[in-house]
Amino acid sequence: MKKQQGIVDELALLDSVELARFIVSLYGEDDFLDAKIERLLLKKDISELVKSLKKEIKSLGRSTYFYSYYQAGELAEEIYQLQMDIENTVLPGSPDLAFKLADDLLDTAENSLNRCDDSDGSVGDVYRDTCLLWLKTASLSAVPATGWVPVIKKLADNNDYGVLDLLLPNANQLLSEDELRQLADYYERGLVASLKKKKGDIESINWSVNLHSIAEALKDPALYIRATLLGSPEPNSLQMESMVQFSLNCGAYDEALNWLQKDWGEHGWSKPDARRLSLLAECYLGLNQLEKHLSTLIELMDASPTFENFQRVQPLVSEEGARELREKLIVLVSNETELYDQLDPLLKLGENSKAEKIAIERAVEFSEWHYIQLVSLLGKVPEENRLFRIILLRTLTDDILERGRTQAYHHGARYLQQLDQLDKNIDAYSSLQNHVEYMAKVKAKHGRKYSFWAQYNKAS
């Protein structure tokens, strides 16, 4: 952002004629860029700009060109620019025209999503932003004769692509509380009728999602909880978490406390009670019950001994108390079954020697880790803990070579180069293979991966 502002400042110093000639030199190079230049020139003539926007939106809705995964960002950018022109140029002076344009733009979502590989979600995201623009322009434009409730209801019933997910939760921007209550009653009756017919079907899920969304717009915890219990009279831990989190967000601490004091059971979590305790501590803080807040945080650290949970309680106790809790955390993490859950807190506490000792003893387990997890931990290991770094670098290198990930060979070559450098400063490898032995093993197993060795030798 700072770089962009710097460019703006530099461009502002240029002679206007020189800048105009440069823009003209770009015109004709790219259709998308041409459209942006044309719309820029039309900003002083709103009626002509609106005509141009209508034309581009219509073209967007009719186009059959398919955007690959790598091109989808171009489509998202095109939609975004249309959105920005509507909001920043048309809306301030012509809200009715802006609403019509936003409505037309939102209507192109189905066609756009059908003709692109939107695996990274960029096109869907920009249409979700357009949904918010639709609400903003609607709130500033003339109310239709039938009112906004039927319009909102019709839109929400056609959310097959998920681009309207933000419509109902933000409907309070457009509808009054009475109108929102009308919708809440409509969706609740629909949910009850659907559940009587067949529990768990897609229709019931849609009614439930819409009712929850209206509860969000109303910031009504009682409605949100009722929407959950209608479909799940005995909610599981994830549903209870959702009800509690919503209640906390609304400041309904007593309502949240009611659910936090229940047994959450298990739902596939390795530490099912940790999330409940974390929310309970937040609830006690909201209720200004500070002693219970502190005791719950300590209980949370016992249940889930992470550095982050230690940090939450540390400022609330004396220096001596913090030291005791720190020592307690070190003992607790030593009993963790997952290797990462032992090493991560120790490194964050600065207990690097302890962490390295454990890493050496359990070095074989690193091969089961995900690449991203290995890289993440490597970034936390100090330079002086050379054996620890060697274990991680060897594991990363082995993973790349074992999988034959040619696109990552340059990373593997870099890791091996780092191992070469580390070897120069190590006298003993403890129970690990020394560098000569390790290199011999790698060359024996992967010596024919010539493209890898070419990159390694190039980096030398």
XYZ file of C-alpha atoms in Angstrom:
460
model
C 0.000 0.000 0.000
C 2.858 2.390 0.854
C 4.517 1.546 -2.450
C 1.295 2.318 -4.336
C 0.930 5.651 -2.525
C 4.510 6.463 -3.426
C 3.745 5.827 -7.097
C 0.655 8.056 -6.838
C 2.785 10.845 -5.356
C 5.395 10.486 -8.106
C 2.762 10.465 -10.871
C 1.152 13.589 -9.423
C 4.426 15.452 -10.078
C 4.463 14.575 -13.780
C 3.337 16.988 -16.470
C -0.354 16.268 -17.242
C 0.230 16.214 -21.008
C 3.111 13.751 -20.603
C 0.934 11.521 -18.402
C -1.954 11.725 -20.893
C 0.321 10.671 -23.761
C 1.564 7.712 -21.720
C -2.012 6.553 -21.043
C -2.849 6.888 -24.728
C 0.181 4.726 -25.570
C -1.337 1.943 -23.413
C -4.745 2.164 -25.065
C -5.361 -0.722 -27.461
C -2.933 -3.091 -25.735
C -5.546 -4.885 -23.617
C -9.365 -4.903 -23.685
C -9.669 -4.869 -19.898
C -7.262 -1.936 -19.600
C -9.087 -0.119 -22.421
C -12.358 -0.420 -20.497
C -10.737 1.035 -17.370
C -9.360 3.999 -19.339
C -12.728 4.615 -20.985
C -14.557 4.518 -17.633
C -11.998 6.922 -16.171
C -12.775 9.406 -18.941
C -16.513 9.012 -18.336
C -16.407 9.853 -14.622
C -17.370 13.437 -15.366
C -20.421 12.246 -17.317
C -22.381 9.899 -15.039
C -25.061 9.095 -17.620
C -22.444 7.925 -20.112
C -20.574 6.026 -17.398
C -23.784 4.226 -16.440
C -24.338 3.250 -20.095
C -20.797 1.914 -20.273
C -21.205 -0.050 -17.041
C -24.519 -1.519 -18.206
C -22.867 -2.648 -21.419
C -19.954 -4.298 -19.600
C -22.234 -6.007 -17.086
C -24.436 -7.349 -19.870
C -21.339 -8.633 -21.655
C -20.169 -10.251 -18.414
C -23.496 -12.062 -18.070
C -23.474 -13.348 -21.648
C -19.830 -14.287 -22.091
C -18.945 -17.947 -22.598
C -15.149 -17.587 -22.316
C -13.731 -20.053 -19.759
C -11.158 -18.808 -17.246
C -8.670 -21.415 -16.040
C -7.455 -21.573 -12.445
C -4.564 -19.265 -13.298
C -6.834 -16.805 -15.128
C -9.652 -16.642 -12.564
C -7.973 -13.697 -10.839
C -8.440 -11.653 -14.039
C -12.183 -12.294 -13.949
C -12.326 -11.399 -10.246
C -10.453 -8.150 -10.967
C -12.867 -7.271 -13.784
C -15.868 -7.735 -11.472
C -14.120 -5.812 -8.694
C -13.473 -2.802 -10.955
C -17.134 -2.705 -11.968
C -18.087 -2.887 -8.304
C -15.757 -0.015 -7.396
C -17.075 2.242 -10.158
C -20.645 1.624 -9.027
C -19.858 2.322 -5.381
C -17.427 5.214 -5.692
C -18.727 7.078 -8.744
C -22.400 6.273 -9.368
C -23.733 5.699 -5.839
C -22.919 9.116 -4.282
C -25.111 11.007 -6.762
C -27.481 8.365 -8.173
C -28.363 5.665 -5.614
C -31.256 4.287 -7.701
C -29.010 3.813 -10.727
C -26.295 2.334 -8.505
C -28.764 -0.191 -7.094
C -29.886 -1.259 -10.562
C -26.265 -1.724 -11.634
C -25.395 -3.655 -8.460
C -28.466 -5.840 -8.945
C -27.489 -6.571 -12.556
C -23.886 -7.275 -11.544
C -25.003 -9.702 -8.832
C -27.191 -11.442 -11.400
C -24.101 -12.347 -13.462
C -22.704 -14.545 -10.665
C -24.113 -17.837 -11.952
C -22.701 -17.380 -15.440
C -19.311 -16.210 -14.160
C -18.905 -19.099 -11.726
C -19.970 -21.631 -14.367
C -17.200 -20.507 -16.699
C -14.190 -20.385 -14.423
C -12.082 -22.607 -12.216
C -12.585 -20.725 -8.958
C -10.660 -23.165 -6.767
C -9.086 -20.354 -4.744
C -12.469 -18.633 -4.294
C -11.457 -15.214 -5.626
C -14.447 -14.883 -7.972
C -16.904 -16.085 -5.331
C -15.399 -13.656 -2.815
C -15.800 -10.644 -5.062
C -19.434 -11.567 -5.702
C -19.986 -11.851 -1.932
C -18.654 -8.285 -1.696
C -21.080 -7.349 -4.460
C -23.868 -8.746 -2.277
C -22.869 -6.262 0.429
C -22.811 -3.499 -2.186
C -26.325 -4.574 -3.211
C -27.502 -4.070 0.386
C -25.766 -0.701 0.629
C -27.223 0.632 -2.612
C -30.673 -0.778 -1.801
C -30.698 0.989 1.570
C -30.081 4.322 -0.181
C -32.475 3.837 -3.087
C -36.257 3.986 -3.409
C -38.205 1.260 -1.617
C -40.161 -0.982 -4.031
C -43.950 -0.924 -3.788
C -44.006 -4.366 -2.155
C -41.239 -3.458 0.297
C -37.826 -5.113 0.642
C -38.884 -8.253 2.528
C -40.164 -10.171 -0.547
C -37.086 -9.107 -2.507
C -34.719 -10.354 0.201
C -36.695 -13.575 0.580
C -36.539 -14.290 -3.150
C -32.801 -13.666 -3.297
C -32.099 -15.864 -0.277
C -34.071 -18.710 -1.853
C -31.682 -18.691 -4.841
C -28.302 -18.951 -3.143
C -27.113 -22.108 -4.899
C -23.579 -20.751 -5.387
C -23.126 -19.292 -1.903
C -22.486 -15.766 -3.182
C -25.445 -14.516 -1.130
C -24.168 -15.954 2.155
C -23.762 -12.431 3.547
C -27.243 -11.261 2.569
C -29.350 -12.337 5.560
C -26.707 -11.837 8.299
C -26.378 -8.213 7.111
C -30.033 -7.613 6.252
C -30.271 -5.200 9.197
C -28.596 -2.666 6.880
C -31.800 -2.637 4.859
C -34.665 -4.000 6.971
C -36.220 -2.745 10.183
C -36.374 -4.943 13.270
C -40.067 -5.640 12.594
C -39.237 -6.757 9.052
C -36.425 -8.973 10.329
C -38.834 -10.520 12.836
C -41.227 -11.257 9.970
C -38.459 -13.117 8.181
C -37.460 -14.914 11.363
C -41.042 -16.134 11.827
C -41.198 -17.218 8.169
C -37.944 -19.234 8.370
C -38.818 -20.732 11.752
C -42.197 -21.961 10.499
C -40.486 -23.337 7.406
C -37.899 -25.166 9.492
C -40.504 -26.703 11.820
C -42.607 -27.903 8.861
C -39.562 -29.300 7.084
C -38.366 -31.182 10.168
C -41.774 -32.805 10.537
C -41.493 -34.164 7.017
C -37.927 -35.496 7.088
C -35.123 -34.686 9.480
C -31.657 -33.909 8.199
C -32.526 -33.268 4.544
C -31.116 -30.369 2.530
C -34.371 -28.426 2.768
C -34.222 -28.429 6.578
C -30.593 -27.345 6.472
C -31.437 -24.373 4.244
C -34.284 -23.264 6.535
C -31.961 -23.590 9.536
C -29.114 -21.622 7.911
C -31.489 -18.794 7.002
C -32.988 -18.673 10.495
C -29.499 -18.564 12.046
C -28.586 -15.771 9.624
C -31.573 -13.656 10.667
C -30.572 -14.207 14.292
C -27.170 -12.761 13.352
C -28.804 -9.732 11.746
C -30.909 -9.208 14.888
C -28.020 -10.037 17.238
C -30.510 -12.220 19.083
C -28.871 -15.097 21.020
C -32.225 -16.585 22.077
C -33.298 -16.909 18.441
C -29.911 -18.323 17.425
C -30.090 -20.965 20.158
C -33.693 -21.822 19.300
C -32.700 -22.246 15.648
C -30.015 -24.732 16.735
C -32.199 -26.682 19.144
C -35.057 -27.080 16.683
C -32.836 -29.271 14.519
C -30.677 -30.689 17.328
C -32.486 -30.923 20.673
C -29.322 -32.513 22.092
C -26.586 -30.388 20.507
C -23.056 -31.720 20.149
C -19.970 -29.841 21.340
C -19.488 -27.982 18.056
C -23.071 -26.720 18.120
C -22.742 -25.697 21.769
C -19.542 -23.863 20.908
C -21.343 -22.009 18.136
C -24.200 -21.002 20.475
C -21.776 -19.891 23.181
C -19.577 -17.902 20.789
C -22.614 -16.125 19.344
C -23.912 -15.308 22.832
C -20.511 -13.946 23.870
C -20.332 -11.808 20.732
C -23.697 -10.317 21.690
C -22.652 -9.759 25.307
C -25.174 -12.337 26.552
C -22.791 -13.773 29.153
C -25.425 -15.406 31.357
C -26.834 -17.272 28.362
C -23.339 -18.381 27.378
C -22.564 -19.493 30.936
C -25.612 -21.747 30.924
C -24.120 -23.782 28.050
C -20.538 -23.583 29.257
C -21.426 -25.323 32.481
C -22.808 -28.356 30.649
C -20.883 -31.481 29.650
C -19.714 -30.964 26.076
C -18.739 -34.589 25.567
C -16.428 -35.317 22.652
C -16.518 -34.598 18.940
C -13.315 -36.016 17.553
C -11.145 -33.511 19.407
C -7.929 -34.637 21.053
C -8.679 -32.170 23.874
C -12.438 -31.659 23.800
C -12.596 -29.623 27.017
C -9.952 -27.062 26.093
C -12.224 -24.978 23.859
C -14.979 -24.950 26.482
C -12.535 -23.738 29.152
C -11.189 -21.027 26.845
C -14.701 -19.692 26.230
C -15.589 -20.057 29.908
C -12.619 -17.867 30.855
C -13.797 -15.268 28.317
C -17.292 -15.447 29.784
C -16.103 -14.921 33.358
C -14.115 -11.913 32.201
C -17.256 -10.477 30.591
C -19.118 -11.038 33.862
C -16.242 -9.364 35.744
C -15.736 -12.502 37.838
C -11.969 -12.130 37.818
C -11.066 -14.874 40.292
C -13.023 -17.428 38.300
C -11.476 -16.033 35.117
C -7.981 -16.657 36.488
C -8.699 -20.110 37.899
C -10.289 -21.160 34.603
C -7.246 -20.012 32.632
C -5.006 -22.086 34.905
C -7.324 -25.052 34.397
C -7.127 -24.435 30.656
C -3.318 -24.535 30.738
C -3.515 -27.854 32.564
C -5.878 -29.259 29.930
C -4.004 -27.801 26.966
C -0.399 -26.933 27.886
C 0.495 -24.504 25.121
C 2.646 -21.400 25.244
C -0.359 -19.335 24.160
C -2.435 -20.531 27.121
C 0.491 -19.753 29.439
C 0.632 -16.236 27.973
C -3.042 -15.680 28.763
C -2.528 -16.346 32.475
C 0.995 -14.930 32.947
C 0.029 -11.205 33.246
C -2.610 -12.036 35.858
C -0.271 -13.526 38.465
C 2.777 -12.381 40.417
C 6.309 -12.853 39.107
C 6.752 -15.816 41.438
C 3.425 -17.246 40.302
C 4.458 -16.844 36.657
C 7.738 -18.686 37.326
C 5.848 -21.532 38.977
C 3.403 -21.752 36.082
C 6.311 -21.716 33.633
C 7.947 -24.662 35.372
C 4.611 -26.413 35.516
C 4.161 -25.928 31.755
C 7.567 -27.481 31.060
C 6.547 -30.560 33.070
C 3.129 -30.724 31.407
C 4.478 -30.577 27.840
C 6.862 -33.441 28.575
C 3.787 -35.648 28.985
C 2.274 -34.688 25.631
C 2.040 -37.577 23.174
C 2.410 -35.475 20.031
C 6.009 -34.430 19.386
C 5.023 -31.009 18.041
C 3.032 -30.300 21.214
C 6.225 -30.857 23.197
C 8.648 -28.930 21.020
C 6.616 -25.843 20.105
C 6.024 -24.630 23.703
C 9.617 -25.390 24.728
C 11.036 -23.342 21.861
C 8.693 -20.436 22.592
C 9.754 -20.564 26.248
C 13.406 -20.442 25.203
C 14.055 -23.956 26.499
C 16.011 -24.746 23.349
C 18.402 -27.329 24.811
C 15.508 -29.362 26.228
C 13.742 -29.182 22.879
C 16.870 -30.277 20.996
C 17.419 -33.227 23.337
C 13.858 -34.453 22.708
C 14.247 -33.901 18.947
C 17.383 -36.079 18.854
C 15.741 -38.837 20.894
C 12.653 -38.872 18.655
C 14.265 -37.891 15.339
C 12.646 -40.757 13.449
C 9.162 -39.318 14.101
C 9.762 -36.172 12.030
C 9.356 -38.142 8.795
C 5.627 -38.383 9.568
C 5.209 -34.603 9.730
C 3.709 -32.415 7.018
C 6.111 -30.237 5.014
C 4.512 -26.988 6.263
C 4.774 -28.150 9.881
C 8.488 -28.870 9.425
C 9.172 -25.479 7.845
C 7.203 -23.745 10.591
C 9.224 -25.397 13.353
C 12.516 -24.794 11.535
C 11.798 -21.062 11.685
C 11.585 -21.276 15.488
C 14.836 -23.201 16.080
C 17.775 -20.870 16.889
C 20.927 -21.049 14.755
C 22.966 -22.349 17.693
C 20.811 -25.468 18.005
C 22.569 -27.008 15.011
C 21.618 -30.660 15.582
C 17.942 -29.753 15.842
C 18.165 -27.785 12.586
C 19.997 -30.667 10.931
C 17.189 -33.083 11.816
C 14.577 -30.771 10.296
C 16.646 -29.932 7.194
C 17.354 -33.610 6.530
C 13.686 -34.484 6.940
C 12.663 -31.724 4.530
C 15.267 -32.805 1.974
C 14.314 -36.476 2.270
C 10.618 -35.629 1.851
C 11.249 -33.719 -1.385
C 13.469 -36.436 -2.839
C 11.341 -39.397 -1.709
C 8.251 -37.882 -3.304
C 10.136 -36.791 -6.399
C 8.718 -33.291 -6.071
C 10.639 -31.755 -8.972
C 8.960 -28.374 -8.517
C 10.529 -28.224 -5.023
C 14.020 -29.407 -5.994
C 15.400 -25.887 -5.633
C 14.261 -25.919 -1.987
C 15.844 -29.336 -1.449
C 19.110 -28.157 -2.973
C 19.093 -25.166 -0.643
C 18.439 -27.386 2.387
C 21.342 -29.637 1.442
C 23.598 -26.610 1.062
C 22.631 -25.496 4.559
C 23.523 -28.969 5.859
C 26.949 -28.606 4.225
C 27.499 -25.325 6.066
C 26.273 -26.674 9.416
C 28.668 -29.605 9.180
C 31.617 -27.204 9.273
C 30.703 -26.161 12.820
C 29.829 -29.529 14.360
C 32.247 -31.760 16.201
C 29.841 -34.533 17.233
C 26.509 -35.676 15.815
C 25.330 -37.443 18.980
C 23.201 -40.434 17.899
C 22.626 -38.985 14.414
C 24.464 -39.985 11.238
C 27.348 -37.648 10.493
C 27.223 -35.532 7.357
C 29.426 -37.834 5.279
C 27.233 -40.824 6.099
C 24.058 -38.887 5.399
C 25.322 -37.598 2.035
C 26.396 -41.125 1.058
C 22.896 -42.411 1.830
C 21.228 -39.624 -0.164
C 23.467 -40.136 -3.204
C 23.007 -43.910 -3.110
C 19.237 -43.548 -3.045
C 18.701 -40.503 -5.233
C 21.869 -40.254 -7.292
C 19.955 -40.524 -10.562
C 17.781 -37.492 -9.867
C 20.053 -35.470 -12.121
C 17.930 -32.319 -12.178
C 18.135 -32.132 -8.392
C 21.916 -32.523 -8.306
C 22.261 -29.962 -11.070
C 20.479 -27.435 -8.858
C 22.506 -28.472 -5.827
C 25.817 -28.062 -7.713
C 24.649 -24.758 -9.151
C 23.945 -23.470 -5.650
C 27.357 -24.596 -4.372
